[in-house]
Amino acid sequence: MSIILILIKLQYISSVASSEENTTPDVGNGTAQQFPSIINLNVGGTHFTTRLSTLLSRSESMLCAMFSGSCPIDRDSDGRYFIDRDGKYFSYILNYLRDPINFVIS
């Protein structure tokens, strides 16, 4: 059952990619946006904090594209990076990205 849930989480990441693939990155003066090593996120109103390296850990994910400067990403009024998705299950995605080998749904 946990393999099915992992696939659902990866599909979630891919769905973000497919919904935003036709956008152009906001590169300002031609250079990619720089991100801090600690990232504050607002995912559908739920707040998360993680390392940039976690978000970049899966090169095929939309999160990697967003935080490597390949895709634009908005900020909310508090400066958190905003992802327009339901935050209910996003913690599972972060936990998978942090440790895919020992990932367990609790």
Coordinates of C-alpha atoms in Angstrom, one line a residue:
M1 CA 0.0 0.0 0.0
S2 CA 2.8 2.4 0.7
I3 CA 4.1 2.0 -2.9
I4 CA 0.7 3.2 -4.2
L5 CA 0.9 6.2 -1.9
I6 CA 4.4 7.1 -3.1
L7 CA 3.2 6.9 -6.7
I8 CA 0.3 9.2 -5.8
K9 CA 2.7 11.7 -4.3
L10 CA 5.0 11.6 -7.3
Q11 CA 1.9 12.1 -9.5
Y12 CA 1.1 15.1 -7.4
I13 CA 4.5 16.6 -8.1
S14 CA 4.0 15.8 -11.8
S15 CA 0.6 17.4 -11.9
V16 CA 2.1 20.7 -10.7
A17 CA 4.5 20.4 -13.6
S18 CA 1.9 19.8 -16.2
S19 CA -0.3 22.6 -15.1
E20 CA 2.5 25.2 -15.3
E21 CA 4.6 23.9 -18.2
N22 CA 3.5 26.6 -20.6
T23 CA 4.7 29.5 -18.4
T24 CA 7.9 31.3 -18.9
P25 CA 10.4 31.8 -16.1
D26 CA 10.7 35.2 -14.4
V27 CA 14.4 35.7 -14.9
G28 CA 14.4 39.5 -14.6
N29 CA 17.6 40.7 -16.1
G30 CA 18.5 37.4 -17.6
T31 CA 19.8 35.6 -14.5
A32 CA 18.0 32.9 -12.7
Q33 CA 16.4 33.7 -9.4
Q34 CA 18.5 33.0 -6.3
F35 CA 17.0 31.1 -3.4
P36 CA 18.0 30.9 0.2
S37 CA 19.1 27.6 1.7
I38 CA 16.0 27.5 3.9
I39 CA 12.7 27.8 2.0
N40 CA 9.4 28.9 3.5
L41 CA 6.4 27.6 1.5
N42 CA 2.7 28.4 1.4
V43 CA 1.0 25.4 -0.2
G44 CA -2.7 26.2 -0.4
G45 CA -2.6 28.1 2.9
T46 CA -0.6 25.5 4.8
H47 CA 2.9 26.6 5.7
F48 CA 6.0 24.5 5.4
T49 CA 9.7 25.1 5.9
T50 CA 12.3 22.9 4.2
R51 CA 15.8 23.1 2.7
L52 CA 16.4 24.1 -0.9
S53 CA 18.4 20.9 -1.3
T54 CA 15.2 18.9 -0.5
L55 CA 13.2 20.7 -3.2
L56 CA 16.0 20.1 -5.7
S57 CA 16.6 16.5 -4.9
R58 CA 14.4 15.0 -7.7
S59 CA 15.6 16.6 -10.9
E60 CA 12.4 15.5 -12.8
S61 CA 10.0 17.2 -10.4
M62 CA 8.2 20.5 -10.8
L63 CA 9.5 21.5 -7.4
C64 CA 13.1 21.2 -8.7
A65 CA 12.1 23.2 -11.8
M66 CA 10.5 25.9 -9.7
F67 CA 13.4 26.2 -7.3
S68 CA 16.2 26.0 -9.9
G69 CA 14.9 29.0 -11.6
S70 CA 13.4 27.2 -14.6
C71 CA 9.8 28.2 -13.8
P72 CA 8.3 31.3 -12.2
I73 CA 7.2 31.2 -8.6
D74 CA 5.0 33.7 -6.8
R75 CA 5.3 34.8 -3.1
D76 CA 2.5 35.4 -0.7
S77 CA 2.1 38.6 1.3
D78 CA 4.4 37.3 4.0
G79 CA 7.2 36.4 1.5
R80 CA 6.6 32.6 1.4
Y81 CA 6.9 30.9 -1.9
F82 CA 3.3 30.2 -3.0
I83 CA 2.2 26.9 -4.6
D84 CA -1.4 26.8 -5.6
R85 CA -2.2 23.3 -4.6
D86 CA -4.0 21.6 -1.6
G87 CA -1.5 21.5 1.3
K88 CA -3.2 18.5 3.0
Y89 CA -0.8 15.9 1.6
F90 CA 2.2 18.1 0.8
S91 CA 4.0 17.0 4.0
Y92 CA 4.2 13.5 2.6
I93 CA 5.8 14.8 -0.5
L94 CA 8.4 16.6 1.5
N95 CA 9.1 13.6 3.7
Y96 CA 9.5 11.5 0.6
L97 CA 12.0 14.0 -0.9
R98 CA 13.9 14.1 2.4
D99 CA 14.4 10.3 2.7
P100 CA 12.9 8.3 -0.2
I101 CA 14.5 5.0 0.9
N102 CA 13.0 5.1 4.4
F103 CA 9.8 6.9 3.5
V104 CA 6.8 5.6 5.6
I105 CA 3.3 6.9 5.7
S106 CA 2.2 7.3 9.3

